[in-house]
Short mmCIF file of C-alpha atoms in Angstrom, two decimals:
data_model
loop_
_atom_site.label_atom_id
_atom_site.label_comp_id
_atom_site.label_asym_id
_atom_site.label_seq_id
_atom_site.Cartn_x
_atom_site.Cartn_y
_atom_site.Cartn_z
CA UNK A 1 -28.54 -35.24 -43.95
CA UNK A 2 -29.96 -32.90 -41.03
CA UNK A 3 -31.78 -35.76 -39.52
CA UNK A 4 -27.89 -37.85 -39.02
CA UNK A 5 -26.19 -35.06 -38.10
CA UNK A 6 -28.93 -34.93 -35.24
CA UNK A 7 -28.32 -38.49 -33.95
CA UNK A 8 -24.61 -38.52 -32.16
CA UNK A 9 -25.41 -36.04 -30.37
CA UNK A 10 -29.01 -37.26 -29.12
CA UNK A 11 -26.85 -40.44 -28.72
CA UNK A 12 -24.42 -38.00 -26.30
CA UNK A 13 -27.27 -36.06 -24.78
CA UNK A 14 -28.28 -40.11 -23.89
CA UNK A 15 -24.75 -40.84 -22.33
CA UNK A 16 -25.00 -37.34 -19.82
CA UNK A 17 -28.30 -37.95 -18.53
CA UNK A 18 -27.25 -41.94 -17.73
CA UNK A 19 -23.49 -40.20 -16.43
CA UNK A 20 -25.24 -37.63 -14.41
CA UNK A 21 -27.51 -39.96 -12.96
CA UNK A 22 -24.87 -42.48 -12.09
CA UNK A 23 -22.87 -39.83 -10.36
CA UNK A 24 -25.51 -37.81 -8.40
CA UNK A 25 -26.60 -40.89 -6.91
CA UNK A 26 -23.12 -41.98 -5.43
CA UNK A 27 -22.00 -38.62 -4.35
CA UNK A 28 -25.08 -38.41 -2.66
CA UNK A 29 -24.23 -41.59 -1.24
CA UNK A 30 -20.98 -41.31 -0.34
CA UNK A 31 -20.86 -37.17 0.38
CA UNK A 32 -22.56 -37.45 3.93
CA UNK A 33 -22.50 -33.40 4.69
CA UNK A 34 -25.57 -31.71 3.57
CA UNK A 35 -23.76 -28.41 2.51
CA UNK A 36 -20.86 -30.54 0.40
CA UNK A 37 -23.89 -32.54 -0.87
CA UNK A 38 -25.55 -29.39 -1.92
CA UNK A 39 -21.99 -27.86 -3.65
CA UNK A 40 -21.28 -30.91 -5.80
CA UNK A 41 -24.59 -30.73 -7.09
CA UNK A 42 -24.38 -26.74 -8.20
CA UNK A 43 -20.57 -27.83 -9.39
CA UNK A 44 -22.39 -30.16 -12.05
CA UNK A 45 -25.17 -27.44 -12.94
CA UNK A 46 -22.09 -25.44 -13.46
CA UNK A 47 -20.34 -27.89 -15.23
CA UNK A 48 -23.02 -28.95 -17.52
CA UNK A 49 -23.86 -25.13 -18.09
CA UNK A 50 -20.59 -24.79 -19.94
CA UNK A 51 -21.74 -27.58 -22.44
CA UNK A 52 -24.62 -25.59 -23.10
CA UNK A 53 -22.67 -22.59 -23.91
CA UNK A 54 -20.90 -24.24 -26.41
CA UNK A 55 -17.63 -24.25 -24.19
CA UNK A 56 -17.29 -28.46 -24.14
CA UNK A 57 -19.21 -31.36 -25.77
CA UNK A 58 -21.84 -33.38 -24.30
CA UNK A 59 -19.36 -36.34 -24.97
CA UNK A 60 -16.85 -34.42 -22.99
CA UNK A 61 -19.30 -33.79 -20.12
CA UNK A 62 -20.37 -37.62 -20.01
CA UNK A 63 -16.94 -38.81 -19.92
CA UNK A 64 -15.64 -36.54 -17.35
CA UNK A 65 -19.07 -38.12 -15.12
CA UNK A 66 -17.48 -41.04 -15.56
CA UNK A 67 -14.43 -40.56 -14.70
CA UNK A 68 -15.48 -38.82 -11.58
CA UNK A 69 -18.03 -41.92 -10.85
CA UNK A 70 -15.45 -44.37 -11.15
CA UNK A 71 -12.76 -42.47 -8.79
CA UNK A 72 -15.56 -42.09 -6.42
CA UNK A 73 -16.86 -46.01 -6.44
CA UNK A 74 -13.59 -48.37 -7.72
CA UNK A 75 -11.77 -50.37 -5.30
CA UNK A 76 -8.63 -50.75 -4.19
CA UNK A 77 -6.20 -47.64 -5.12
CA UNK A 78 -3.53 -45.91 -3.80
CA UNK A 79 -5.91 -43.39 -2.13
CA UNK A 80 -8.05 -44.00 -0.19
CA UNK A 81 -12.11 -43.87 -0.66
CA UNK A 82 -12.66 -41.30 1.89
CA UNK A 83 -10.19 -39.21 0.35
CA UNK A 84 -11.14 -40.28 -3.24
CA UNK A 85 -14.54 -38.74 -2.28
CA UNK A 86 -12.59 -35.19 -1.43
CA UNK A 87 -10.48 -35.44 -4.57
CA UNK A 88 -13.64 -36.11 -6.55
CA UNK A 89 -15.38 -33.10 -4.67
CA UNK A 90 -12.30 -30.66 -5.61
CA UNK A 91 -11.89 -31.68 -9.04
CA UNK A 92 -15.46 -31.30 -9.40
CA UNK A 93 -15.46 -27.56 -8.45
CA UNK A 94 -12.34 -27.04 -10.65
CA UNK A 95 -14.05 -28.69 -13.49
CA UNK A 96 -17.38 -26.06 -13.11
CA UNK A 97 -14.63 -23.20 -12.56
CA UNK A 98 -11.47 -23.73 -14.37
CA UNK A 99 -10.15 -20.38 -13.52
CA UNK A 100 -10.20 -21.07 -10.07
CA UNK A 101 -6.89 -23.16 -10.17
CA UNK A 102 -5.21 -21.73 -7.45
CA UNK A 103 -1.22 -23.21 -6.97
CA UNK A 104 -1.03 -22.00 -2.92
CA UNK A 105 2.56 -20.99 -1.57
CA UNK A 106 3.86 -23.78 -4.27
CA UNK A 107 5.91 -23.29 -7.02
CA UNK A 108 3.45 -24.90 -9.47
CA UNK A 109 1.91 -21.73 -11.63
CA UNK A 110 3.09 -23.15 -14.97
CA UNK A 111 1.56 -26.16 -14.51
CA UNK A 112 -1.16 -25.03 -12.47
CA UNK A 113 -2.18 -23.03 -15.64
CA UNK A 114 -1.79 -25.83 -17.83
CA UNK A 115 -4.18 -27.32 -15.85
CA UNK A 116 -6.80 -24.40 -16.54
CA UNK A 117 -6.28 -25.09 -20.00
CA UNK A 118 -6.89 -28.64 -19.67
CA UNK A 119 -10.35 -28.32 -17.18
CA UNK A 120 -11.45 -25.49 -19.98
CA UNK A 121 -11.51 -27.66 -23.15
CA UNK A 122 -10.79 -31.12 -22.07
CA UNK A 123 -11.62 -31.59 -19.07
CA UNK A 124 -12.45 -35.68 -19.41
CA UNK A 125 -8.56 -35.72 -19.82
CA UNK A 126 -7.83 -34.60 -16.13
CA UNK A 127 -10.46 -36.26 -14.50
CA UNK A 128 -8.99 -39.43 -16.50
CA UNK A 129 -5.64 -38.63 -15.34
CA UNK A 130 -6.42 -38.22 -11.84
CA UNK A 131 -8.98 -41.15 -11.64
CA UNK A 132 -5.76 -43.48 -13.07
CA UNK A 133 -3.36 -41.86 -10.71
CA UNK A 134 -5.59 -42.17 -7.51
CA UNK A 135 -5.79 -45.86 -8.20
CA UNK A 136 -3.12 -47.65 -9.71
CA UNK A 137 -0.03 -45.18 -8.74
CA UNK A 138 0.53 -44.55 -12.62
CA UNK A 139 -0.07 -42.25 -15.14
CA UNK A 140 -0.54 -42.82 -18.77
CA UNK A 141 0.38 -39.88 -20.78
CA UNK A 142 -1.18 -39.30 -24.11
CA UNK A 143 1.90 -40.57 -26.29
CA UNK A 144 1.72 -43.60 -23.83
CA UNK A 145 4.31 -43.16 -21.41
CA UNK A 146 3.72 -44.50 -18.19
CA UNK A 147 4.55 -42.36 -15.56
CA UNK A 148 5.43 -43.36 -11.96
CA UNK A 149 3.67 -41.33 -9.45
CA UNK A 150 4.67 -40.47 -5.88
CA UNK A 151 2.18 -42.65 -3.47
CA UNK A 152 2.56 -40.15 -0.52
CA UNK A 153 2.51 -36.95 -3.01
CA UNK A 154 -0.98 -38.19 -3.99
CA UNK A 155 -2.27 -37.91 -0.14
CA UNK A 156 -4.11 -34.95 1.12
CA UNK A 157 -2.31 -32.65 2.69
CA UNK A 158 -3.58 -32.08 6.33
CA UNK A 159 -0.75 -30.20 7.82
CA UNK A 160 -1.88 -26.67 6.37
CA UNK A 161 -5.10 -24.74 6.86
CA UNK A 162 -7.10 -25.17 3.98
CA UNK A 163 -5.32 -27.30 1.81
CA UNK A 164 -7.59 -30.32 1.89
CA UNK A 165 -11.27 -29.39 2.15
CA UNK A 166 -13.76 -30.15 0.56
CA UNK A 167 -14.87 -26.56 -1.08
CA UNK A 168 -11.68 -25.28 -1.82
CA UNK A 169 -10.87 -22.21 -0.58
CA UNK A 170 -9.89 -19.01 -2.73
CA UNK A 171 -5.87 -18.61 -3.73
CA UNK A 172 -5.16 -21.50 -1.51
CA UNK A 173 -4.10 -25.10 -3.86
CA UNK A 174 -6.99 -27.78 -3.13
CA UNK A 175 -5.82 -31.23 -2.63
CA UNK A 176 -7.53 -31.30 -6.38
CA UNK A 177 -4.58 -28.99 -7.63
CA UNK A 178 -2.16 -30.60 -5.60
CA UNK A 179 -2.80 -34.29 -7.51
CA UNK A 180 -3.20 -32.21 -10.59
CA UNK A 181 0.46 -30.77 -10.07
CA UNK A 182 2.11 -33.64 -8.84
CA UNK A 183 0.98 -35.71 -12.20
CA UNK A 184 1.32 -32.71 -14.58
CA UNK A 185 4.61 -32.07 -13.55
CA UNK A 186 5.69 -35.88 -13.63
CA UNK A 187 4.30 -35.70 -17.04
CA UNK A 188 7.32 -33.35 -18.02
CA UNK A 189 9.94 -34.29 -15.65
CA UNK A 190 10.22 -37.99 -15.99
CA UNK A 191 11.13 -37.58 -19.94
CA UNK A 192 14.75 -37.25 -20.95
CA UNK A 193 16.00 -34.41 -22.26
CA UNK A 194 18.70 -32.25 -23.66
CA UNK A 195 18.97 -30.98 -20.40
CA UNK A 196 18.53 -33.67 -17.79
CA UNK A 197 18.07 -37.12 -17.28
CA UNK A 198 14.40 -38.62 -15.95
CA UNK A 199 13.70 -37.14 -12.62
CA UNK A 200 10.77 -37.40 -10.04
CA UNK A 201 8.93 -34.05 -8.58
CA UNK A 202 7.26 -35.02 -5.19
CA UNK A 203 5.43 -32.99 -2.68
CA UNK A 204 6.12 -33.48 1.30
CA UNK A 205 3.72 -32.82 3.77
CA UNK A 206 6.33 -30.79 6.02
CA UNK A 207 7.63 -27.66 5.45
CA UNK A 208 9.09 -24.68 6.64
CA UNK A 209 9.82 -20.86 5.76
CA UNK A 210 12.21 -21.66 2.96
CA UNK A 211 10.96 -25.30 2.24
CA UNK A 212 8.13 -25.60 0.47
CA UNK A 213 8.32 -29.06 0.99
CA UNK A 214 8.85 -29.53 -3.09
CA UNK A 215 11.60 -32.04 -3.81
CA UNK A 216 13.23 -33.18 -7.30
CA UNK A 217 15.06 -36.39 -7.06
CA UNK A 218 17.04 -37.99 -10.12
CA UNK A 219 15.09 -41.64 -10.83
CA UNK A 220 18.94 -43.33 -11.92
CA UNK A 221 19.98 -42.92 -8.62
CA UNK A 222 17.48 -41.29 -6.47
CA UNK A 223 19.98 -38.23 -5.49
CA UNK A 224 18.07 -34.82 -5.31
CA UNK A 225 18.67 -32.72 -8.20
CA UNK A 226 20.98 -29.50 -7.71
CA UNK A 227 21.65 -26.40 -9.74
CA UNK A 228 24.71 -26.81 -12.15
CA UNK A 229 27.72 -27.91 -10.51
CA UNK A 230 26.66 -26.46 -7.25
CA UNK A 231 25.08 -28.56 -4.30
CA UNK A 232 22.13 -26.19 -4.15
CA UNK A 233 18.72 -28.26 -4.48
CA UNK A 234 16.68 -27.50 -6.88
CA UNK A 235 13.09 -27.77 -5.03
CA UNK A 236 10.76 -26.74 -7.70
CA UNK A 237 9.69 -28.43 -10.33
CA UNK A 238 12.37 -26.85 -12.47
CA UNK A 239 10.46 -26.27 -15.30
CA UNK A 240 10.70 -23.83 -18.99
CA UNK A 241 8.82 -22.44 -21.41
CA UNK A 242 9.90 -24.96 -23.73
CA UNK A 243 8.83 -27.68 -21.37
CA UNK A 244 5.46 -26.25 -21.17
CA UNK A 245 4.88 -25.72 -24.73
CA UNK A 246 5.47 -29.43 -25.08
CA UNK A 247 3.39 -30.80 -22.71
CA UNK A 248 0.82 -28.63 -24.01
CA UNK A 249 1.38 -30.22 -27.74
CA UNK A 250 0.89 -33.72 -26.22
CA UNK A 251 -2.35 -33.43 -24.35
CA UNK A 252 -3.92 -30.97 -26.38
CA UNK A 253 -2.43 -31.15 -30.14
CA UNK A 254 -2.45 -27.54 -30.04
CA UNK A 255 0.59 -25.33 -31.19
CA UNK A 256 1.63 -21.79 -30.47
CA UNK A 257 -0.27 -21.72 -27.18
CA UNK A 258 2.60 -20.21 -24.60
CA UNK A 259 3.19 -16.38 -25.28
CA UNK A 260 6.97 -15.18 -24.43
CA UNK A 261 8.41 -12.02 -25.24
CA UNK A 262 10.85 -11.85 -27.80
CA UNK A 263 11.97 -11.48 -31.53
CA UNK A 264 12.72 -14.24 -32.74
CA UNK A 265 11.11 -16.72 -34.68
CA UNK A 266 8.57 -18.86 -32.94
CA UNK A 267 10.04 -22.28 -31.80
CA UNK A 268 8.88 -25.50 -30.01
CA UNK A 269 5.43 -24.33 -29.67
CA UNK A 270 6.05 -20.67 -28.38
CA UNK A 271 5.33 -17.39 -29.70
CA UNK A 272 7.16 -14.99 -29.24
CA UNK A 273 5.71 -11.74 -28.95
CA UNK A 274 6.89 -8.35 -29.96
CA UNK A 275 4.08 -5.67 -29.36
CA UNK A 276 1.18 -5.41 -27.65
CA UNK A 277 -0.82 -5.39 -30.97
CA UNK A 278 0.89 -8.85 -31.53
CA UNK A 279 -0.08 -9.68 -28.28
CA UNK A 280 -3.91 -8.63 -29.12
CA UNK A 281 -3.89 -11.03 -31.98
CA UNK A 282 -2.56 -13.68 -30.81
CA UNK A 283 -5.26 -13.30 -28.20
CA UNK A 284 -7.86 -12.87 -30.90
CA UNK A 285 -6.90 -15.51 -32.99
CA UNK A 286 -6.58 -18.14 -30.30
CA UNK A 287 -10.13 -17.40 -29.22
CA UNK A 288 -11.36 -18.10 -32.74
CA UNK A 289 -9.55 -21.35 -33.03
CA UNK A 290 -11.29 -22.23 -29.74
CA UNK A 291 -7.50 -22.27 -28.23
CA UNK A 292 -8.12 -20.34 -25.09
CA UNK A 293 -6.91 -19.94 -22.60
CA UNK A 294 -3.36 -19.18 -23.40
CA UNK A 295 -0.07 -19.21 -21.19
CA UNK A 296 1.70 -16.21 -21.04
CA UNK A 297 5.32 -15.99 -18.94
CA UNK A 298 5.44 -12.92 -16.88
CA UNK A 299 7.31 -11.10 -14.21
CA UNK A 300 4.99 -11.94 -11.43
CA UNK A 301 6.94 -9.38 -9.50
CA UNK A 302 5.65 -6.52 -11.07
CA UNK A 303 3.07 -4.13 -9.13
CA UNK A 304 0.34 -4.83 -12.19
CA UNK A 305 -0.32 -8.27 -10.06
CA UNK A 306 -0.46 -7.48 -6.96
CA UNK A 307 1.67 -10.31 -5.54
CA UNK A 308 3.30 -8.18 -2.92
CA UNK A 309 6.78 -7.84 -3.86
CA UNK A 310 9.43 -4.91 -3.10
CA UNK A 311 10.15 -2.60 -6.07
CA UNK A 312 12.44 -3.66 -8.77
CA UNK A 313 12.31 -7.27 -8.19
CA UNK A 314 12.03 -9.95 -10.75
CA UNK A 315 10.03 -13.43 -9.94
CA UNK A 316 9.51 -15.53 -13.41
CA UNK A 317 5.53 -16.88 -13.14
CA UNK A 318 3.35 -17.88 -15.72
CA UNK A 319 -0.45 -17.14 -16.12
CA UNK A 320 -4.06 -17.53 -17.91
CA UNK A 321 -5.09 -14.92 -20.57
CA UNK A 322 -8.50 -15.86 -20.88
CA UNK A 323 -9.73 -13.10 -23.17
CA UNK A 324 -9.38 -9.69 -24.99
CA UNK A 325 -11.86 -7.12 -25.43
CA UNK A 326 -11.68 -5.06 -28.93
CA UNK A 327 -13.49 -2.54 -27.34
CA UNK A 328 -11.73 -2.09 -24.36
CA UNK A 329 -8.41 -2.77 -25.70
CA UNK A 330 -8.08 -4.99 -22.05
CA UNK A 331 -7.27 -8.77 -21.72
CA UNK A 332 -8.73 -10.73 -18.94
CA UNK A 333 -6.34 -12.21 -16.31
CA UNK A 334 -6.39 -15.53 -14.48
CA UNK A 335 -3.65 -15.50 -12.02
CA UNK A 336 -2.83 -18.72 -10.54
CA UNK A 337 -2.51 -16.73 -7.21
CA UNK A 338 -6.45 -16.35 -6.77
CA UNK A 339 -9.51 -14.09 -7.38
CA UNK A 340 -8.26 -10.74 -5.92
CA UNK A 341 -5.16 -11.38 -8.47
CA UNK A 342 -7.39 -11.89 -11.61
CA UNK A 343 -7.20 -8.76 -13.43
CA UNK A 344 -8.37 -6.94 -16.39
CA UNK A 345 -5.37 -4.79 -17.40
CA UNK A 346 -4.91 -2.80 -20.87
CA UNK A 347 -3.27 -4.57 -23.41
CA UNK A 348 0.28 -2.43 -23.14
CA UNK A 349 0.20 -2.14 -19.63
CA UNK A 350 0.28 -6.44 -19.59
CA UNK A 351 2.52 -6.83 -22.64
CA UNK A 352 4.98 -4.80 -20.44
CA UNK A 353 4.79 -7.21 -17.60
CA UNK A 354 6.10 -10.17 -20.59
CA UNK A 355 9.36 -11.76 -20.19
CA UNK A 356 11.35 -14.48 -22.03
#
């Protein structure tokens, strides 16, 4: 029985040499700077080194090549080749360094960490959704809804330093993120729900100090979407917990993989957490069930991240726990906000920082 077990995954091993071959070969073709040449390459060393390490399958590996390949070569689309060939570069970075999903000045870090989650364990799914968006406008989600994609939300962003080159740059969103966002988001909002009808989240390329350039509009009538009764526009993707948790559910299967504080009992996929030594395990049991990373809600405000703000303030974010360390008693941090925000705090000092 040794000898079959051996066979599917010679038959993978098969698939990511022919993959990896396909793929070098165009992005060598098509990648015509000898330094971006030289990146993509390390990004699929990187890439593949995860498979070794047990982190993804060789199945997983071959058909995120594919994916990749086929944005990069397909006709037609609503984006462009060129910038196909920059959204292929991007997501291949992101795919060799998950954590490195940076959201920018946007108000994207619940989905931007959903999007870690997804580039850590499945990453064939993004580069599928992305590939599908890019070229027919659509995006299939995986309980088959067909979601309608904004065709100018899905163009790089040229307007802002940094936000459309090739190697992205640290704490800044790559035009990778940005298409990751826009469908991720879309994903959630075009659903109906207790609490709103379907609405569309699209991304402008203007913007100014208190316009991000993030716009909600309802798809009945195409009116942008306001708080309450008031006339105030929303402008953010407007999303909960609760939303999350779901949209975790339907592209992963898994349960109980948002953290919120609180004492009740855990509902629509969150857990809700009261101690840091519940906190610890759910860390610890997550990494045994291969669940990691989790999303944990925070107050981004408070001094622990380093985002900046004035004392006593309150901003609602949501981030990567990557890890704990028995040992240590610390959990490791990926903040959606960029390396020098990635932190290794103790385990009370982040439970602390939780909010509901």
């Amino acid at each position: 029985s040794n000898d079959q077990s051996k066979i599917p995954s010679d038959h993978n091993q098969t698939k990511v040499a022919e993959s990896r071959e396909h793929l070098a070969l165009d992005a060598g073709f098509l990648i015509s700077d000898g330094n971006e040449q030289a990146a993509f390459k390390a990004n699929m060393k990187t890439f593949e080194a995860r498979q070794k390490s047990g982190e993804i399958s060789s199945l997983e590996v071959a058909k995120t090549y594919q994916a990749v390949d086929q944005l990069l070569t397909a006709p037609g689309g609503i984006v462009s080749p060129q910038d196909r060939v920059l959204l292929a570069q991007n997501f291949m970075h992101l795919a060799a360094h998950p954590s490195e999903s940076d959201q920018g000045i946007y108000d994207t870090c619940n989905v931007t960490a959903l999007q870690e989650k997804l580039l850590t364990g499945h990453p064939s799914k993004a580069a599928a959704a992305i590939t599908e968006g890019a070229l027919t406008g659509n995006y299939t989600a995986p309980d088959g809804k067909v979601i309608k994609l904004d065709t100018a939300s899905m163009q790089p962003i040229h307007n802002f330093d940094g936000e459309a080159k090739a190697i992205p740059l640290d704490g800044v969103r790559s035009y990778g993120t940005q298409v990751l966002n826009h469908i991720l988001v879309n994903e959630i909002t075009q659903r109906v729900t207790d609490e709103h009808n379907s609405m569309l989240y699209t991304q402008k390329h203007e913007r100014s100090k208190d316009d991000r350039g993030e716009r909600l509009y309802s798809m009945r009538d195409g009116s942008e979407m306001t708080f309450g009764d008031s006339d105030k526009a929303i402008r953010s993707p407007g999303l909960t917990s609760k939303d999350i948790a779901g949209a975790i559910k339907r592209h992963t299967g898994e349960e109980g993989s948002i953290l919120v504080k609180g004492s009740k009992a855990d509902a629509d996929g969150r857990v809700q957490i009261e101690s840091s030594e519940e906190l610890a395990k759910a860390i610890e049991v997550a990494k045994k069930e291969n669940r990691t990373p989790l999303l944990v809600e925070v107050n981004g405000a408070d001094p622990i991240f380093k985002g900046g703000f004035a004392d006593g303030q309150h901003a609602s974010h949501v981030l990567s726990v990557r890890d704990y360390d028995v040992k240590t008693k610390t959990v490791t941090v990926s903040n959606q906000w960029g390396k020098d925000n990635d932190i290794q705090p103790s385990v009370d000092a982040f439970y602390k920082t939780m909010i509901n």
